[in-house]
CSV table of C-alpha atoms and ligand atoms in Angstrom, one decimal:
chain,number,residue,atom,x,y,z
I,24,MET,CA,-10.5,71.6,-5.9
I,25,ILE,CA,-12.1,74.2,-3.7
I,26,SER,CA,-14.7,72.1,-1.8
I,27,ILE,CA,-18.1,73.3,-0.7
I,28,SER,CA,-17.5,72.3,2.9
I,29,SER,CA,-14.5,71.3,4.9
I,30,VAL,CA,-13.9,70.2,8.5
I,31,SER,CA,-11.1,71.9,10.4
I,32,LEU,CA,-10.6,71.0,14.1
I,33,PRO,CA,-8.5,73.1,16.4
I,34,PRO,CA,-5.3,71.2,17.4
I,35,GLU,CA,-6.3,71.0,21.1
I,36,THR,CA,-9.3,68.7,20.0
I,37,GLU,CA,-7.2,65.6,20.0
I,38,GLU,CA,-6.0,66.0,23.6
I,39,LEU,CA,-9.5,66.6,24.8
I,40,VAL,CA,-11.0,63.6,23.0
I,41,LEU,CA,-8.1,61.5,24.4
I,42,SER,CA,-8.8,62.7,27.9
I,43,VAL,CA,-12.5,61.5,27.5
I,44,LEU,CA,-11.3,58.1,26.2
I,45,ARG,CA,-9.0,57.7,29.1
I,46,SER,CA,-11.6,58.8,31.6
I,47,GLY,CA,-13.8,55.8,30.9
I,48,MET,CA,-16.8,58.2,30.9
I,49,LEU,CA,-17.8,58.0,27.3
I,50,ALA,CA,-21.6,58.7,27.5
I,51,GLN,CA,-23.2,61.9,28.6
I,52,GLY,CA,-21.1,63.5,31.4
I,53,PRO,CA,-19.1,66.6,32.3
I,54,ARG,CA,-18.0,67.5,28.8
I,55,VAL,CA,-21.7,67.6,27.6
I,56,ALA,CA,-22.4,69.8,30.6
I,57,GLU,CA,-19.6,72.2,29.5
I,58,LEU,CA,-20.9,72.3,26.0
I,59,GLU,CA,-24.4,73.1,27.3
I,60,GLU,CA,-22.9,76.0,29.4
I,61,ALA,CA,-21.1,77.3,26.3
I,62,PHE,CA,-24.3,77.3,24.2
I,63,ALA,CA,-26.4,78.9,27.0
I,64,ARG,CA,-23.8,81.7,27.4
I,65,LEU,CA,-23.6,82.2,23.6
I,66,CYS,CA,-27.4,82.6,23.4
I,67,GLY,CA,-27.8,84.6,26.6
I,68,VAL,CA,-30.3,82.1,28.0
I,69,PRO,CA,-30.3,80.1,31.3
I,70,HIS,CA,-30.8,76.6,29.6
I,71,ALA,CA,-29.2,74.6,26.9
I,72,VAL,CA,-30.0,70.9,26.6
I,73,ALA,CA,-27.7,68.7,24.5
I,74,VAL,CA,-29.2,66.1,22.3
I,75,ASN,CA,-27.9,63.6,19.7
I,76,ASN,CA,-28.6,65.7,16.5
I,77,GLY,CA,-30.4,68.7,15.2
I,78,THR,CA,-33.4,66.7,14.0
I,79,THR,CA,-34.1,65.3,17.5
I,80,ALA,CA,-33.6,68.9,18.9
I,81,LEU,CA,-36.6,69.9,16.8
I,82,VAL,CA,-38.7,66.8,17.7
I,83,ALA,CA,-38.0,67.2,21.4
I,84,SER,CA,-38.8,70.9,21.3
I,85,LEU,CA,-42.2,70.3,19.5
I,86,GLN,CA,-42.9,67.5,22.0
I,87,ALA,CA,-41.9,69.7,25.0
I,88,LEU,CA,-44.6,72.2,23.8
I,89,GLY,CA,-47.1,69.3,24.1
I,90,LEU,CA,-47.9,69.2,20.4
I,91,GLY,CA,-49.9,66.4,19.0
I,92,PRO,CA,-52.5,65.2,16.5
I,93,GLY,CA,-54.8,68.0,15.3
I,94,ASP,CA,-52.3,70.7,16.2
I,95,GLU,CA,-50.9,72.8,13.4
I,96,VAL,CA,-47.3,74.0,12.9
I,97,ILE,CA,-46.4,76.7,10.3
I,98,THR,CA,-42.9,76.6,8.7
I,99,THR,CA,-41.1,77.4,5.4
I,100,PRO,CA,-41.2,74.9,2.5
I,101,PHE,CA,-37.6,75.9,1.6
I,102,SER,CA,-35.3,74.1,4.1
I,103,PHE,CA,-33.5,70.8,4.7
I,104,VAL,CA,-36.0,68.0,5.0
I,105,ALA,CA,-35.3,67.5,8.7
I,106,THR,CA,-37.4,70.5,9.4
I,107,LEU,CA,-40.4,68.8,7.9
I,108,ASN,CA,-39.6,65.3,9.2
I,109,ALA,CA,-39.4,66.6,12.8
I,110,ILE,CA,-42.9,68.2,12.6
I,111,LEU,CA,-44.3,65.0,11.2
I,112,GLU,CA,-42.6,62.9,13.9
I,113,ALA,CA,-44.2,65.1,16.5
I,114,GLY,CA,-47.5,64.3,14.9
I,115,ALA,CA,-48.6,67.8,14.0
I,116,THR,CA,-50.2,69.0,10.8
I,117,VAL,CA,-47.8,71.1,8.7
I,118,ARG,CA,-48.6,74.4,6.9
I,119,PHE,CA,-46.2,76.0,4.6
I,120,ALA,CA,-45.7,79.8,4.4
I,121,ASP,CA,-43.8,81.4,1.5
I,122,ILE,CA,-40.4,83.0,1.9
I,123,ARG,CA,-39.0,86.5,1.3
I,124,ASP,CA,-36.2,87.2,-1.1
I,125,ASP,CA,-33.7,86.7,1.8
I,126,PHE,CA,-34.7,83.0,1.8
I,127,THR,CA,-36.3,83.2,5.2
I,128,VAL,CA,-40.0,82.7,6.0
I,129,ASP,CA,-42.3,85.7,5.4
I,130,PRO,CA,-44.1,86.7,8.7
I,131,ASP,CA,-47.0,88.1,6.7
I,132,ALA,CA,-47.5,84.7,5.0
I,133,VAL,CA,-47.2,83.0,8.4
I,134,ARG,CA,-49.9,85.3,9.8
I,135,ALA,CA,-52.2,84.4,6.9
I,136,LEU,CA,-52.1,80.7,7.8
I,137,VAL,CA,-52.8,81.1,11.6
I,138,THR,CA,-55.9,79.4,12.8
I,139,ASP,CA,-57.2,78.4,16.2
I,140,ARG,CA,-55.4,75.1,15.8
I,141,THR,CA,-51.9,76.7,15.2
I,142,ARG,CA,-49.6,75.8,18.1
I,143,ALA,CA,-46.2,76.8,16.9
I,144,VAL,CA,-44.2,78.5,14.2
I,145,VAL,CA,-40.9,77.0,13.0
I,146,PRO,CA,-38.7,79.6,11.2
I,147,VAL,CA,-35.5,78.4,9.7
I,148,HIS,CA,-32.4,80.7,9.8
I,149,LEU,CA,-31.4,79.5,6.4
I,150,TYR,CA,-27.8,79.6,5.4
I,151,GLY,CA,-27.1,81.4,8.7
I,152,LEU,CA,-29.3,84.4,8.3
I,153,PRO,CA,-31.9,84.9,11.1
I,154,ALA,CA,-35.5,85.1,10.0
I,155,ASP,CA,-37.4,88.3,10.8
I,156,MET,CA,-37.8,87.4,14.5
I,157,ALA,CA,-39.3,90.7,15.6
I,158,ALA,CA,-42.3,90.2,13.2
I,159,LEU,CA,-42.6,86.5,14.0
I,160,GLU,CA,-42.5,87.2,17.8
I,161,ALA,CA,-45.3,89.8,17.3
I,162,LEU,CA,-47.6,86.9,16.1
I,163,GLY,CA,-47.7,85.7,19.7
I,164,LEU,CA,-47.2,82.0,18.9
I,165,PRO,CA,-44.7,79.6,20.5
I,166,ILE,CA,-41.5,79.7,18.4
I,167,VAL,CA,-39.2,76.8,17.6
I,168,GLU,CA,-36.2,78.2,15.8
I,169,ASP,CA,-34.5,75.9,13.4
I,170,ALA,CA,-31.1,77.4,14.1
I,171,ALA,CA,-29.3,74.4,12.7
I,172,GLN,CA,-27.2,76.6,10.3
I,173,ALA,CA,-27.1,79.6,12.6
I,174,VAL,CA,-24.8,79.2,15.6
I,175,GLY,CA,-23.6,82.6,16.6
I,176,ALA,CA,-26.1,84.5,14.4
I,177,ARG,CA,-27.9,87.5,15.9
I,178,PHE,CA,-31.1,89.4,15.4
I,179,GLY,CA,-30.5,92.9,16.8
I,180,GLU,CA,-28.8,92.3,20.1
I,181,ARG,CA,-30.4,88.9,20.6
I,182,ALA,CA,-28.9,85.6,19.6
I,183,ALA,CA,-30.5,83.1,17.3
I,184,GLY,CA,-31.8,80.5,19.7
I,185,SER,CA,-33.1,83.0,22.3
I,186,PHE,CA,-36.6,83.6,20.9
I,187,GLY,CA,-38.3,80.4,22.0
I,188,LEU,CA,-36.8,77.0,21.7
I,189,GLY,CA,-33.5,77.3,19.7
I,190,CYS,CA,-32.6,74.1,17.8
I,191,PHE,CA,-28.9,73.7,16.7
I,192,SER,CA,-27.2,71.0,14.8
I,193,LEU,CA,-23.6,69.9,15.2
I,194,TYR,CA,-23.5,67.8,12.1
I,195,GLY,CA,-20.2,67.4,10.2
I,196,THR,CA,-20.8,70.2,7.7
I,197,LYS,CA,-22.2,72.8,10.2
I,198,ASN,CA,-20.2,75.9,11.4
I,199,ILE,CA,-19.4,74.0,14.5
I,200,THR,CA,-19.4,70.2,14.5
I,201,SER,CA,-19.2,67.2,16.8
I,202,GLY,CA,-19.8,64.7,13.9
I,203,GLU,CA,-23.4,64.3,15.0
I,204,GLY,CA,-25.0,66.4,17.7
I,205,GLY,CA,-27.7,68.9,18.6
I,206,MET,CA,-28.6,71.5,21.2
I,207,VAL,CA,-31.8,73.1,22.4
I,208,THR,CA,-31.7,76.6,24.1
I,209,THR,CA,-34.5,78.2,26.0
I,210,THR,CA,-35.2,80.8,28.7
I,211,ASP,CA,-38.2,78.7,29.9
I,212,ASP,CA,-37.5,76.6,33.1
I,213,ALA,CA,-40.4,74.2,32.6
I,214,LEU,CA,-39.6,73.5,28.9
I,215,ALA,CA,-36.0,72.9,29.8
I,216,ASP,CA,-37.0,70.4,32.4
I,217,ARG,CA,-39.3,68.6,29.9
I,218,LEU,CA,-36.6,68.5,27.3
I,219,ARG,CA,-34.2,66.9,29.9
I,220,LEU,CA,-36.8,64.3,30.6
I,221,LEU,CA,-37.6,63.6,26.9
I,222,ARG,CA,-34.0,63.1,26.1
I,223,ASN,CA,-33.5,60.5,28.8
I,224,GLN,CA,-36.5,58.0,28.6
I,225,GLY,CA,-38.7,60.4,30.6
I,226,MET,CA,-36.7,59.5,33.7
I,227,ARG,CA,-36.4,62.0,36.5
I,228,ARG,CA,-34.6,59.8,39.0
I,229,ARG,CA,-33.3,56.3,38.4
I,230,TYR,CA,-36.2,54.1,37.2
I,231,GLU,CA,-38.7,56.8,37.9
I,232,TYR,CA,-40.4,57.7,34.6
I,233,GLU,CA,-42.6,60.8,34.3
I,234,LEU,CA,-43.4,60.6,30.6
I,235,PRO,CA,-42.7,58.3,27.6
I,236,GLY,CA,-39.4,59.6,26.4
I,237,HIS,CA,-36.5,58.8,24.1
I,238,ASN,CA,-32.8,58.2,24.1
I,239,TYR,CA,-31.7,61.5,22.6
I,240,ARG,CA,-28.5,61.9,24.6
I,241,MET,CA,-25.2,63.2,23.4
I,242,THR,CA,-21.9,61.6,24.4
I,243,ASP,CA,-18.9,63.2,26.1
I,244,LEU,CA,-16.8,62.1,23.1
I,245,GLN,CA,-19.0,64.3,20.8
I,246,ALA,CA,-18.9,67.2,23.2
I,247,ALA,CA,-15.1,67.0,23.4
I,248,VAL,CA,-15.0,67.4,19.6
I,249,ALA,CA,-17.2,70.5,19.7
I,250,LEU,CA,-15.8,72.3,22.7
I,251,PRO,CA,-12.6,73.7,21.2
I,252,GLN,CA,-14.5,75.0,18.2
I,253,MET,CA,-17.1,76.7,20.5
I,254,ALA,CA,-14.2,78.5,22.2
I,255,ARG,CA,-13.2,79.8,18.7
I,256,LEU,CA,-16.6,80.5,17.4
I,257,GLU,CA,-16.1,84.2,16.8
I,258,GLU,CA,-12.9,83.6,14.9
I,259,ILE,CA,-14.6,80.8,12.8
I,260,ASN,CA,-17.6,82.9,11.9
I,261,ALA,CA,-15.5,86.1,11.3
I,262,ARG,CA,-13.5,84.1,8.7
I,263,ARG,CA,-16.7,83.1,7.0
I,264,ALA,CA,-18.0,86.7,7.0
I,265,SER,CA,-14.7,88.0,5.6
I,266,ASN,CA,-14.9,85.5,2.7
I,267,ALA,CA,-18.6,86.4,2.2
I,268,GLY,CA,-17.8,90.1,2.0
I,269,LYS,CA,-15.1,89.5,-0.6
I,270,LEU,CA,-17.3,87.3,-2.7
I,271,THR,CA,-20.1,89.9,-2.7
I,272,ALA,CA,-17.6,92.6,-3.6
I,273,GLY,CA,-16.3,90.6,-6.5
I,274,LEU,CA,-19.7,89.2,-7.7
I,275,SER,CA,-21.9,92.2,-7.4
I,276,GLY,CA,-23.1,93.4,-10.9
I,277,VAL,CA,-22.4,90.1,-12.6
I,278,PRO,CA,-25.2,89.8,-15.2
I,279,GLY,CA,-28.0,87.4,-14.1
I,280,LEU,CA,-26.5,86.8,-10.6
I,281,VAL,CA,-28.0,88.0,-7.4
I,282,VAL,CA,-25.7,88.1,-4.4
I,283,PRO,CA,-27.1,87.2,-1.0
I,284,ALA,CA,-28.9,89.9,1.0
I,285,GLU,CA,-27.3,91.3,4.1
I,286,VAL,CA,-30.2,92.5,6.2
I,287,PRO,CA,-29.5,95.5,8.5
I,288,GLY,CA,-29.7,94.5,12.2
I,289,ARG,CA,-29.2,90.8,11.5
I,290,THR,CA,-25.8,89.1,11.9
I,291,HIS,CA,-25.4,86.4,9.2
I,292,VAL,CA,-23.0,83.6,10.1
I,293,TRP,CA,-22.6,82.4,6.5
I,294,HIS,CA,-23.1,78.7,6.9
I,295,GLN,CA,-23.6,79.0,3.1
I,296,TYR,CA,-22.9,81.8,0.7
I,297,THR,CA,-25.9,81.4,-1.7
I,298,VAL,CA,-26.4,83.4,-4.9
I,299,ARG,CA,-29.3,83.3,-7.2
I,300,VAL,CA,-28.7,82.4,-10.8
I,301,THR,CA,-31.7,84.0,-12.5
I,302,ALA,CA,-33.3,83.5,-15.9
I,303,GLU,CA,-31.3,86.5,-17.2
I,304,ALA,CA,-27.9,84.7,-16.6
I,305,ARG,CA,-26.0,83.4,-19.6
I,306,LEU,CA,-26.0,79.8,-18.1
I,307,ASP,CA,-28.7,78.2,-16.0
I,308,ARG,CA,-28.0,77.3,-12.4
I,309,ASP,CA,-27.3,73.6,-13.0
I,310,THR,CA,-25.0,74.3,-16.0
I,311,LEU,CA,-23.1,76.9,-14.1
I,312,ALA,CA,-22.6,74.3,-11.3
I,313,VAL,CA,-21.2,71.8,-13.8
I,314,ARG,CA,-18.9,74.3,-15.4
I,315,LEU,CA,-17.6,75.4,-12.0
I,316,ALA,CA,-16.9,71.8,-11.0
I,317,GLN,CA,-14.9,71.4,-14.2
I,318,ALA,CA,-12.9,74.4,-13.2
I,319,GLY,CA,-12.2,72.8,-9.7
I,320,ILE,CA,-14.8,74.8,-7.7
I,321,GLY,CA,-17.3,72.8,-5.7
I,322,THR,CA,-20.8,74.2,-5.3
I,323,GLY,CA,-24.0,73.1,-3.6
I,324,VAL,CA,-27.7,73.3,-4.4
I,325,TYR,CA,-29.5,73.8,-1.1
I,326,TYR,CA,-32.2,72.8,-1.9
I,327,PRO,CA,-33.1,71.6,-5.4
I,328,ARG,CA,-36.8,71.1,-4.4
I,329,LEU,CA,-39.2,72.2,-1.8
I,330,MET,CA,-39.2,69.9,1.3
I,331,HIS,CA,-42.6,68.4,0.5
I,332,ASP,CA,-42.0,68.0,-3.2
I,333,TYR,CA,-41.2,64.3,-3.2
I,334,PRO,CA,-43.6,61.3,-3.8
I,335,CYS,CA,-43.2,60.1,-0.2
I,336,TYR,CA,-44.9,63.2,1.1
I,337,GLN,CA,-47.8,63.2,-1.4
I,338,GLY,CA,-51.1,62.5,0.2
I,339,HIS,CA,-49.5,62.5,3.6
I,340,PRO,CA,-52.3,62.9,6.2
I,341,LEU,CA,-50.3,65.5,8.1
I,342,ILE,CA,-49.7,67.5,4.9
I,343,PRO,CA,-53.3,68.2,3.7
I,344,ASP,CA,-52.3,71.2,1.6
I,345,THR,CA,-48.9,72.4,0.5
I,346,GLY,CA,-50.3,75.8,-0.5
I,347,ASP,CA,-48.8,77.9,-3.2
I,348,THR,CA,-45.3,79.3,-2.4
I,349,PRO,CA,-44.0,80.9,-5.6
I,350,MET,CA,-41.0,82.7,-3.9
I,351,ALA,CA,-39.8,79.4,-2.5
I,352,ARG,CA,-40.3,77.6,-5.8
I,353,ASP,CA,-38.1,80.2,-7.5
I,354,ALA,CA,-35.5,79.9,-4.8
I,355,ALA,CA,-35.3,76.1,-5.4
I,356,LYS,CA,-34.7,76.8,-9.1
I,357,GLU,CA,-32.1,79.6,-8.6
I,358,ALA,CA,-30.1,79.0,-5.4
I,359,LEU,CA,-26.4,78.1,-5.8
I,360,SER,CA,-24.0,78.0,-2.8
I,361,LEU,CA,-20.4,78.8,-3.4
I,362,PRO,CA,-17.5,77.8,-1.0
I,363,VAL,CA,-17.3,80.3,2.0
I,364,HIS,CA,-15.9,78.1,4.8
I,365,PRO,CA,-12.8,79.1,6.8
I,366,GLY,CA,-10.6,76.8,4.6
I,367,VAL,CA,-11.3,79.1,1.6
I,368,SER,CA,-8.3,81.3,1.2
I,369,ASP,CA,-8.1,84.8,-0.3
I,370,SER,CA,-6.7,83.4,-3.5
I,371,ASP,CA,-9.5,80.8,-3.6
I,372,VAL,CA,-12.0,83.7,-3.3
I,373,ASP,CA,-10.2,85.5,-6.2
I,374,ARG,CA,-10.4,82.3,-8.3
I,375,ILE,CA,-14.1,81.8,-7.5
I,376,VAL,CA,-14.9,85.4,-8.5
I,377,GLU,CA,-12.9,85.2,-11.7
I,378,THR,CA,-14.4,81.9,-12.8
I,379,VAL,CA,-18.0,82.8,-12.1
I,380,THR,CA,-17.6,86.2,-13.7
I,381,GLY,CA,-15.9,84.7,-16.7
I,382,LEU,CA,-18.6,82.1,-17.2
I,383,LEU,CA,-21.5,84.6,-16.9
I,384,ALA,CA,-19.9,87.5,-18.8
I,385,GLN,CA,-22.1,88.5,-21.8
T,430,LIG,C1,-28.7,70.2,9.4
T,430,LIG,C2,-30.1,70.7,9.5
T,430,LIG,C3,-31.0,70.1,10.4
T,430,LIG,C4,-30.8,68.7,11.0
T,430,LIG,O1,-29.7,68.6,11.8
T,430,LIG,P1,-29.1,67.1,12.0
T,430,LIG,O2,-28.1,67.3,13.0
T,430,LIG,O3,-28.5,66.7,10.6
T,430,LIG,O4,-30.1,66.2,12.4
T,430,LIG,C5,-32.3,70.7,10.5
T,430,LIG,N1,-32.6,71.8,9.8
T,430,LIG,C6,-31.7,72.4,9.0
T,430,LIG,C7,-32.1,73.7,8.4
T,430,LIG,C8,-30.4,71.9,8.9
T,430,LIG,O5,-29.6,72.5,8.0
């Protein structure tokens, strides 16, 4: 079976984790500080604040901006549900803008939703492809980047995570993992200071509380798992890019299949390699997924429905209007991710290409 995701830790990880265990300093300490430095360097920003997951990275970022009831946040409806849950937890009203055919939010659709209550835009660098950050930046709104899937991605010369508050996830399936973990990057000194307070009960000095905060801290054990991967990030993402290039070369022109866009000037980090299985294909998306599984090829549907398209969000007071987002609806029907992770070998790629081509040949 070629699985849709796989965790591969560099051999030096064990020694580093052991050293933390032996140090007796298991909670947030020097390894977390090292990981923060590595993220700040990667993003070319002065501040990185480690938190316990990607969802709390988003919540803390929205709270650091001072968001609250009555404020509006514009995002895409086509993402992992954490993007939506974080905005709801911050207490803001959510507006959904449609996407482009590269699966990222359409800045023109965002602009059409801006009102005098809009306080932030949350673009998602879905599958590892940065959204159109130049056009989004031109809107002049605070930006909270959901870069959970985009560690190492770039828009032009700038890193994903350097356009406002950059929110990363270190969950087990992400390009770099600590099991659970998150990071916020920013150039803004005041926001970084607020994030550090929010993560630690609002505490500046011992038992001196400046605001009602949380416990969003990462542990040194988690940081020790992620650090060796951070040191090899280029190698890890290059392997994904190489697999993606071979998949695209092999799958271009297959009837009914649309290979993922590579947008000039944007560096995709291929968290997922996602094709569209269109109405013209010989098999529908879900049937193709079943047939691939029977052939020993794992796939993923990210995501089968729009974030708000579940009964628990219907009539939610912070989602007064889901809007009409036909591009996003089509994406949820057509998207199918194929294995692209560094554990996928050249012969695996050949097998994926041959099997998909065979199943869809007319
Ligand atoms: C993984 C992910 C998150 C949430 O990160 P966690 O670490 O799982 O909390 C948020 N947004 C997107 C797009 C993600 O893929």
